Short mmCIF file of C-alpha atoms in Angstrom, two decimals:
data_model
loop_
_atom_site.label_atom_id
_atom_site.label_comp_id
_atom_site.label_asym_id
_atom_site.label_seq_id
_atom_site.Cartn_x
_atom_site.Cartn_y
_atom_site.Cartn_z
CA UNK A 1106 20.31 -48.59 19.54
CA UNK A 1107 19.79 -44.89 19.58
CA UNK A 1108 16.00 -43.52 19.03
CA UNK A 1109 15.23 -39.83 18.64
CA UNK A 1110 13.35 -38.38 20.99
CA UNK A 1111 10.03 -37.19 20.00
CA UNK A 1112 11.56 -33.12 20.34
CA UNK A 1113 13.76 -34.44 17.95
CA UNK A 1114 11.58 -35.99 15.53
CA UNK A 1115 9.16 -32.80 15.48
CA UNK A 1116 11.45 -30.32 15.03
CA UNK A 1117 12.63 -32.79 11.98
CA UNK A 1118 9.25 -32.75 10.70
CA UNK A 1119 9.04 -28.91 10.63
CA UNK A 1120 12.21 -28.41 8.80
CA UNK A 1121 11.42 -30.78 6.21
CA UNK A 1122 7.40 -28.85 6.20
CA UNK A 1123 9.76 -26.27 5.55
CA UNK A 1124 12.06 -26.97 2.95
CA UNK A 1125 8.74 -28.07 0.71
CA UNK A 1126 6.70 -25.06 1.75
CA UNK A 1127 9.85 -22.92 0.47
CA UNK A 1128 10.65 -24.68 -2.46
CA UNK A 1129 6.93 -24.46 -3.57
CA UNK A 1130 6.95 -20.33 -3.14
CA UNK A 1131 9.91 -19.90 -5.27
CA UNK A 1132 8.49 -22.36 -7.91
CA UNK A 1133 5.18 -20.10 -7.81
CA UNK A 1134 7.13 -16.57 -7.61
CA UNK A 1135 9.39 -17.71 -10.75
CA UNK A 1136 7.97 -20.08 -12.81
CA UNK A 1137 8.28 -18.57 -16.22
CA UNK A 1138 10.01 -15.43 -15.41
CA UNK A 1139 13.30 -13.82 -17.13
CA UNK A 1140 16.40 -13.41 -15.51
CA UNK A 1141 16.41 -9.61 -16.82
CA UNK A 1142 13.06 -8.82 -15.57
CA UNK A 1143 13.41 -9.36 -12.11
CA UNK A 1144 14.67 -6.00 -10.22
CA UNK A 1145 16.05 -4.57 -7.27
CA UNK A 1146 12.69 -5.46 -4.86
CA UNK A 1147 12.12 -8.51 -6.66
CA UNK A 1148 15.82 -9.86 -6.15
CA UNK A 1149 15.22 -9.01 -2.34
CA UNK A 1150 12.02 -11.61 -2.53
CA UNK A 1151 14.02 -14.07 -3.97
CA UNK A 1152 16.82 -13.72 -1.95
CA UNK A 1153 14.80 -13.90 1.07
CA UNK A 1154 13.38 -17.26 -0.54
CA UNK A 1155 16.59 -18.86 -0.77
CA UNK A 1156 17.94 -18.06 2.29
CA UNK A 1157 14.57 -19.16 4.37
CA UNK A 1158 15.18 -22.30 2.00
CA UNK A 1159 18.63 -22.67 3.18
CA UNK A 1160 18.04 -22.31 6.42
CA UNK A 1161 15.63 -25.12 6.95
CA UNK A 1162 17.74 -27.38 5.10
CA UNK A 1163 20.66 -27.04 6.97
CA UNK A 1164 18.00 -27.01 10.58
CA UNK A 1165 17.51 -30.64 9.11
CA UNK A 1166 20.68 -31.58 8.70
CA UNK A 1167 22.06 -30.45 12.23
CA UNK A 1168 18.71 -31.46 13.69
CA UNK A 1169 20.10 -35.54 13.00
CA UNK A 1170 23.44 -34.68 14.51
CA UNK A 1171 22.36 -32.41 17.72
CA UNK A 1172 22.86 -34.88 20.22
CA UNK A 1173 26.07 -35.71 21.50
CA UNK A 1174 27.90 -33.80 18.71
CA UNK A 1175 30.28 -30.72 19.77
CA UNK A 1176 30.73 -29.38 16.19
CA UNK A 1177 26.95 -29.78 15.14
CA UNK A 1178 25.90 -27.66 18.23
CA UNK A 1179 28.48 -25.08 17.40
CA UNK A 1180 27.38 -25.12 13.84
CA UNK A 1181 23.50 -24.96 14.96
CA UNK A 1182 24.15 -21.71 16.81
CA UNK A 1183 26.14 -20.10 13.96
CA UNK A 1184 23.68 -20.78 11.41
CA UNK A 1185 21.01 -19.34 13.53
CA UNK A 1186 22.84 -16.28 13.84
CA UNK A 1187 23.89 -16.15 10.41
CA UNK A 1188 21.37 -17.14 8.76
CA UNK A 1189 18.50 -15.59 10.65
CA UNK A 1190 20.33 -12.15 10.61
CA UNK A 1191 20.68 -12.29 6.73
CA UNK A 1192 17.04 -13.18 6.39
CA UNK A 1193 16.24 -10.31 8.81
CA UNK A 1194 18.30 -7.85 6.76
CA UNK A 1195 16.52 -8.72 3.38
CA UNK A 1196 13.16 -7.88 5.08
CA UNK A 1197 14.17 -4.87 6.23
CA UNK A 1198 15.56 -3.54 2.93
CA UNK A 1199 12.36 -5.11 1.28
CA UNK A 1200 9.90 -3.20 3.45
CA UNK A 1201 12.45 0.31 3.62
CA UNK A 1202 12.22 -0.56 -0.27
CA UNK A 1203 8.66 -0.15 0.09
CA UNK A 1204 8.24 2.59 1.68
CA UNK A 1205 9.80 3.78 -1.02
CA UNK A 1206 7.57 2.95 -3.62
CA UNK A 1207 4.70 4.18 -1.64
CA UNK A 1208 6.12 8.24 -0.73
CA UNK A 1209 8.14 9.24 -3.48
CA UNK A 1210 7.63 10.81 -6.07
CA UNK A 1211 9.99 11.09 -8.75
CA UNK A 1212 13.12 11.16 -7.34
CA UNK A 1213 15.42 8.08 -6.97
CA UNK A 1214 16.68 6.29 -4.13
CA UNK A 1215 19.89 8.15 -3.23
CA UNK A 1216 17.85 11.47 -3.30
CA UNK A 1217 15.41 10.14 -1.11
CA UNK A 1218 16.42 11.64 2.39
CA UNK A 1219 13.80 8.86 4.20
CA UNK A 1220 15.45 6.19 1.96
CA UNK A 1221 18.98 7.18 3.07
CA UNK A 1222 17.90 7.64 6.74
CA UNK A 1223 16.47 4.07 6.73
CA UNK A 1224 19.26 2.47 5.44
CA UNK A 1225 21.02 3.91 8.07
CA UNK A 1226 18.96 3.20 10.82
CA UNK A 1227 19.90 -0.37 9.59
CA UNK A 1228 23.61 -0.19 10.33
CA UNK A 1229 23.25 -0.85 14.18
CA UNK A 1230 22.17 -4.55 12.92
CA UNK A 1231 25.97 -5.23 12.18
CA UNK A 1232 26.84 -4.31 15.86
CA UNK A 1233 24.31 -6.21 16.77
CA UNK A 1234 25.16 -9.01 15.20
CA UNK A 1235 29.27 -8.85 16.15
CA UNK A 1236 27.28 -9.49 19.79
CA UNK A 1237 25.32 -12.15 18.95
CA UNK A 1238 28.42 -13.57 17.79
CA UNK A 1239 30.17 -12.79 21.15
CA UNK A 1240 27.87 -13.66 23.42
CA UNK A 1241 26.95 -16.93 21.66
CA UNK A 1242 26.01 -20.40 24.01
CA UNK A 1243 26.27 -23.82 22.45
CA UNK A 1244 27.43 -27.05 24.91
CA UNK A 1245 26.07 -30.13 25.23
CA UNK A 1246 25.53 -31.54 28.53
CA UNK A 1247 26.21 -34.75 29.97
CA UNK A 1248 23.03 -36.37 28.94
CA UNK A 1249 24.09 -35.52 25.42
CA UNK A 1250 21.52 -32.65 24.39
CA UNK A 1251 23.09 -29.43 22.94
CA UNK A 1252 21.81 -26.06 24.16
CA UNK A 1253 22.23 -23.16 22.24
CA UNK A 1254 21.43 -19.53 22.52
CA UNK A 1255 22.41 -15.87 23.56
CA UNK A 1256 22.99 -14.23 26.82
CA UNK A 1257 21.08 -11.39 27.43
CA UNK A 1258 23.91 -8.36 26.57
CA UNK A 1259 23.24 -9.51 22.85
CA UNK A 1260 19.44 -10.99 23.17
CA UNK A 1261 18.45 -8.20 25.00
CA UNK A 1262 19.47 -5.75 22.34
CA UNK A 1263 18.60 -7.91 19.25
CA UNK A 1264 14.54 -7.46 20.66
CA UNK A 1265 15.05 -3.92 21.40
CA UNK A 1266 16.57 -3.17 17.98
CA UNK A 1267 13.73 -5.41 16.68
CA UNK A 1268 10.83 -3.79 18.31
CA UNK A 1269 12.45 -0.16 17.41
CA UNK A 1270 13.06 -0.53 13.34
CA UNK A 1271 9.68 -2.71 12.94
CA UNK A 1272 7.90 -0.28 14.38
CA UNK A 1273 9.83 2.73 12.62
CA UNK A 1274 9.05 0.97 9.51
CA UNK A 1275 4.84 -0.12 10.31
CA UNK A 1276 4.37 4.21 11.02
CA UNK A 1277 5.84 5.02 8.02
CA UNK A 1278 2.94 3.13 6.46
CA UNK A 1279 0.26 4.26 8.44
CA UNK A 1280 1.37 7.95 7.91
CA UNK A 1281 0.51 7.85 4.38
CA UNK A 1282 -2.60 5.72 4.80
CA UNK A 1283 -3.79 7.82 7.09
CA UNK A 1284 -3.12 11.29 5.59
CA UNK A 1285 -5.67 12.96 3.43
CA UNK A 1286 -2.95 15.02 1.42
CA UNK A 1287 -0.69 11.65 0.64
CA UNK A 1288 0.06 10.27 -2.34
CA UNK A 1289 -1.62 7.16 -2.15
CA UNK A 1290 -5.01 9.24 -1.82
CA UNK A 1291 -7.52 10.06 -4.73
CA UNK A 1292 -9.39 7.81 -7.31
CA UNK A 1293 -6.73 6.57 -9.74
CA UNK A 1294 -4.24 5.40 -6.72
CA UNK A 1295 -6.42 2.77 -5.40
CA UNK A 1296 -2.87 -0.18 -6.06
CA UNK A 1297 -0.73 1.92 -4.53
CA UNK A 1298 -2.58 2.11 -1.16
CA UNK A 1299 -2.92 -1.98 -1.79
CA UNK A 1300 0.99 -1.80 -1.27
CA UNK A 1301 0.54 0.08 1.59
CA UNK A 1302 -1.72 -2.12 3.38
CA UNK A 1303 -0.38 -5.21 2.35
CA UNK A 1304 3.20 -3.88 3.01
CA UNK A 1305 1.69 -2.88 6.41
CA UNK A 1306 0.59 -5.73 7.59
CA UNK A 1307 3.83 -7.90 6.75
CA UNK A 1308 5.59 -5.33 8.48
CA UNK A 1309 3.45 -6.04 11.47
CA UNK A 1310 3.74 -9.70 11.16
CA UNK A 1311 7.10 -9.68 11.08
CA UNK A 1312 7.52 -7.05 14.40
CA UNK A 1313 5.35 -10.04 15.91
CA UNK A 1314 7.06 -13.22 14.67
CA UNK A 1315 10.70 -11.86 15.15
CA UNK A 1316 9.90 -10.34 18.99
CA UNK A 1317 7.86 -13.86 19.88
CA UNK A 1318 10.85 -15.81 18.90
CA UNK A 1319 13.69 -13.69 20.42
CA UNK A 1320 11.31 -13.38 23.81
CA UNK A 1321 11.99 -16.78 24.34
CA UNK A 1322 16.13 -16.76 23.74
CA UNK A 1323 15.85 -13.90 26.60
CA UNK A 1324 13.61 -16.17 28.74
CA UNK A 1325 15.97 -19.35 28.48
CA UNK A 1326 19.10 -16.96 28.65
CA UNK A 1327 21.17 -18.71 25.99
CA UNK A 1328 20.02 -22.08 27.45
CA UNK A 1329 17.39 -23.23 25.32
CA UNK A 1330 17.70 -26.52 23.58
CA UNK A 1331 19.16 -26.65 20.30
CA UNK A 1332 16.31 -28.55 18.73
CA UNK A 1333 13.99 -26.34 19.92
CA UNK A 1334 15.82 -22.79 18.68
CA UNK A 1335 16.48 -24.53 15.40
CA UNK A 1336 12.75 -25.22 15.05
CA UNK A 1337 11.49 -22.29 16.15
CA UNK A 1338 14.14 -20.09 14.31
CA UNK A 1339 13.10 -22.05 11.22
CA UNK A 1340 9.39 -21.23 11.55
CA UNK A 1341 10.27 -17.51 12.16
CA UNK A 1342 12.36 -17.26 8.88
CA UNK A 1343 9.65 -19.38 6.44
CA UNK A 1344 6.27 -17.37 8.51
CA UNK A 1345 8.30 -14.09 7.30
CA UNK A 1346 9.00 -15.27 4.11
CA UNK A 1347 5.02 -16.53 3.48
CA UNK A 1348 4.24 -12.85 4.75
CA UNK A 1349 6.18 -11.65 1.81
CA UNK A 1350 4.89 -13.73 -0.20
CA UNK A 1351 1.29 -12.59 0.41
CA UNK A 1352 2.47 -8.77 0.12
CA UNK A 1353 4.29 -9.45 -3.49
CA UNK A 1354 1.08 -11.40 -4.64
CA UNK A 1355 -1.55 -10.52 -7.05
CA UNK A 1356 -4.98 -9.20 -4.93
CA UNK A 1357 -7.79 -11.96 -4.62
CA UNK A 1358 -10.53 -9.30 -6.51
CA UNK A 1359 -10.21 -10.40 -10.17
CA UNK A 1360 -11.62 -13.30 -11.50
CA UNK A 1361 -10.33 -15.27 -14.03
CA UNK A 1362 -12.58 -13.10 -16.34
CA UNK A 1363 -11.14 -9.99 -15.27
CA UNK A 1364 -7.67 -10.60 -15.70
CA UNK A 1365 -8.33 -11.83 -19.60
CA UNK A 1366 -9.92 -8.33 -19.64
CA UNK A 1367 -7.49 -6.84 -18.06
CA UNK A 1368 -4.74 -8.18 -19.78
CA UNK A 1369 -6.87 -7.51 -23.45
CA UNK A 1370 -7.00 -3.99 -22.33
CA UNK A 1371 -3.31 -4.18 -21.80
CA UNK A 1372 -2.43 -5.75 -25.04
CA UNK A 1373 -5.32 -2.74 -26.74
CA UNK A 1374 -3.61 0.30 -24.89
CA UNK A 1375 -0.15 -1.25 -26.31
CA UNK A 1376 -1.14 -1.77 -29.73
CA UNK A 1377 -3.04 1.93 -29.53
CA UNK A 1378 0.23 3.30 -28.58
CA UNK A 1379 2.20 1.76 -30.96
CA UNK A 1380 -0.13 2.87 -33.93
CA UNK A 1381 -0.87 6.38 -32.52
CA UNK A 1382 2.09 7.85 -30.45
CA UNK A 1383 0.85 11.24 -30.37
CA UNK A 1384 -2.36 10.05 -28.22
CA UNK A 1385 -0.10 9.19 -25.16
CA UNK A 1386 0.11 12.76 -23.33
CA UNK A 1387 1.98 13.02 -19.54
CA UNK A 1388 -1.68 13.30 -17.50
CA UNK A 1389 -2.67 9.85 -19.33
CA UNK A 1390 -0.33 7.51 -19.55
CA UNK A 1391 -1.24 4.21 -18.55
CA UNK A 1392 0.47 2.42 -16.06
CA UNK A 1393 0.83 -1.45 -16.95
CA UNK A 1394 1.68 -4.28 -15.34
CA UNK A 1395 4.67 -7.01 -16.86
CA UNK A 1396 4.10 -10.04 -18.46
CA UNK A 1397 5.79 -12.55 -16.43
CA UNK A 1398 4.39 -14.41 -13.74
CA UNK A 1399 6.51 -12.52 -11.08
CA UNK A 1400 6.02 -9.00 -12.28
CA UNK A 1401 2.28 -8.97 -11.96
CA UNK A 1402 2.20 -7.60 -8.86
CA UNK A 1403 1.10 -4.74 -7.24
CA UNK A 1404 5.16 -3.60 -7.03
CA UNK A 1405 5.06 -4.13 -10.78
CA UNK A 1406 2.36 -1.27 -11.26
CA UNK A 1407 3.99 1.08 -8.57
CA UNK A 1408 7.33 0.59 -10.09
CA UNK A 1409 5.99 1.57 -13.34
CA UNK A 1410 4.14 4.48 -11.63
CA UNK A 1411 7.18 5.97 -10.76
CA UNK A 1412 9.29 5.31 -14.08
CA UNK A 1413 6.67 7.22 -15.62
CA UNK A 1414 6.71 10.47 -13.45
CA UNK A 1415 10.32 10.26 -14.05
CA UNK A 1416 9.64 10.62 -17.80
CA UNK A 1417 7.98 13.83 -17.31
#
């Protein structure tokens, strides 16, 4: 009668950890909100949700049929490539989105030469992952275990590529924060340079998560037990996502108390507006945040920020 092994049975248990960990996020990030109100950075979140989701179910799934099983090994090292570079890809744009939101000023996307050059800077991903592809491992020995990974022509570049647009993306954070003439400095920008930071550090704990786990595909040079990369891979995708998570989220500093006075003062400059139009002039125009659960976020404010320099 066949027993897993206790590798086996762990790497089980994380997927599952997993699966609820991810389904709880995306309950939190959009419980009550429209379909209509959730935009371009917003979709990336959720996108990224789903696909972390995804990913740890199907980890489960193969993780029960590893052993002795051609097709699940073959399918294990497809869906981490697949899966794991689409996951990749949505942070990237999410954190090229943000830096964004964080240096320009009134122009859109396609007008943004540091936008453009990002996005383009992201294109060597697809060659990268045509290699991974290529120079994919999955076999099962004769003892039955499947081993699954990538040799190092593909490996090797993945961390490179990994290490370069991470850290392209961290400096362009630190530039601004660091700058006295940026636009995240002076009184009244004090939630943009919370984007920033927050944006900052995700950036950095994703440059860490993503170079720890493909360190150890170059170490075991494509010969690393299937269990084990599914685990791992499956930890790397759901840590990213949390990191997200924590970025998008509202700041710890207000109190229950302060929100109901920050959301009266909301609902006063609205109904102020409404009655007297003429008192809304270009250098005061209040930035607010939306009313659904996902749009009060920082990126709520900062998209607003811009929408209203735009106006003017």
């Amino acid at each position: 009668m066949y027993s897993p092994d206790p590798e086996e049975s762990v790497s089980l248990f994380i997927s599952l950890s997993c699966i609820s960990l991810m389904s709880v996020l995306f309950g939190r990030k959009t419980a009550g909100t429209k379909l209509n109100a959730i935009n371009y950075a917003r979709s990336l979140v959720v996108s990224l949700y789903l696909i972390s989701w995804l990913f740890s179910f199907v980890a489960a799934m193969l993780v029960q049929t590893n052993n002795f099983n051609p097709l699940s090994c073959t399918l294990a090292v497809y869906s981490c490539i697949v899966l794991y570079a689409l996951s990749k890809i949505l942070i990237y744009l999410f954190l090229m989105e943000k830096v964004y939101v964080v240096t320009a000023v009134g122009t859109t996307r396609s007008n943004f030469m540091l936008y453009r050059i990002n996005l383009a800077l992201l294109m060597p991903y697809f060659g990268i992952f045509s290699l991974m592809i290529i120079y994919r491992v999955s076999e099962v020995q004769e003892d039955g275990a499947c081993y699954i990974g990538l040799l190092p022509p593909a490996s090797v570049t993945l961390i490179l590529y990994d290490i370069f647009i991470s850290s392209w993306l961290t400096v362009l954070f630190i530039r601004p924060l660091m700058s006295s003439t940026s636009l995240l400095q002076g009184p009244s920008k004090g939630k943009l340079r919370i984007v920033a930071r927050r944006t900052l550090m995700g950036s950095i704990i994703s440059l860490f998560l993503s170079t720890a786990n493909v360190i150890t595909l170059v170490l075991f040079k494509g010969q690393e037990r299937g269990l084990i990369c599914l685990a791992s891979c499956t930890m790397d995708v759901t840590l990213n996502a949390m990191s997200i998570h924590w970025v998008t989220s509202r700041g710890s500093g207000g109190s229950s108390n302060g929100r109901g006075s920050a959301d009266n003062t909301i609902n006063h400059s609205s109904e102020e507006q409404r009655t007297h139009p003429s008192l809304s002039l270009p250098s005061e125009k209040k930035v607010t945040p939306l009313e659904t659960h996902i749009s009060v976020t920082v990126e709520s404010y900062v998209e607003q920020y811009h929408s209203t320099i735009d106006d003017y």
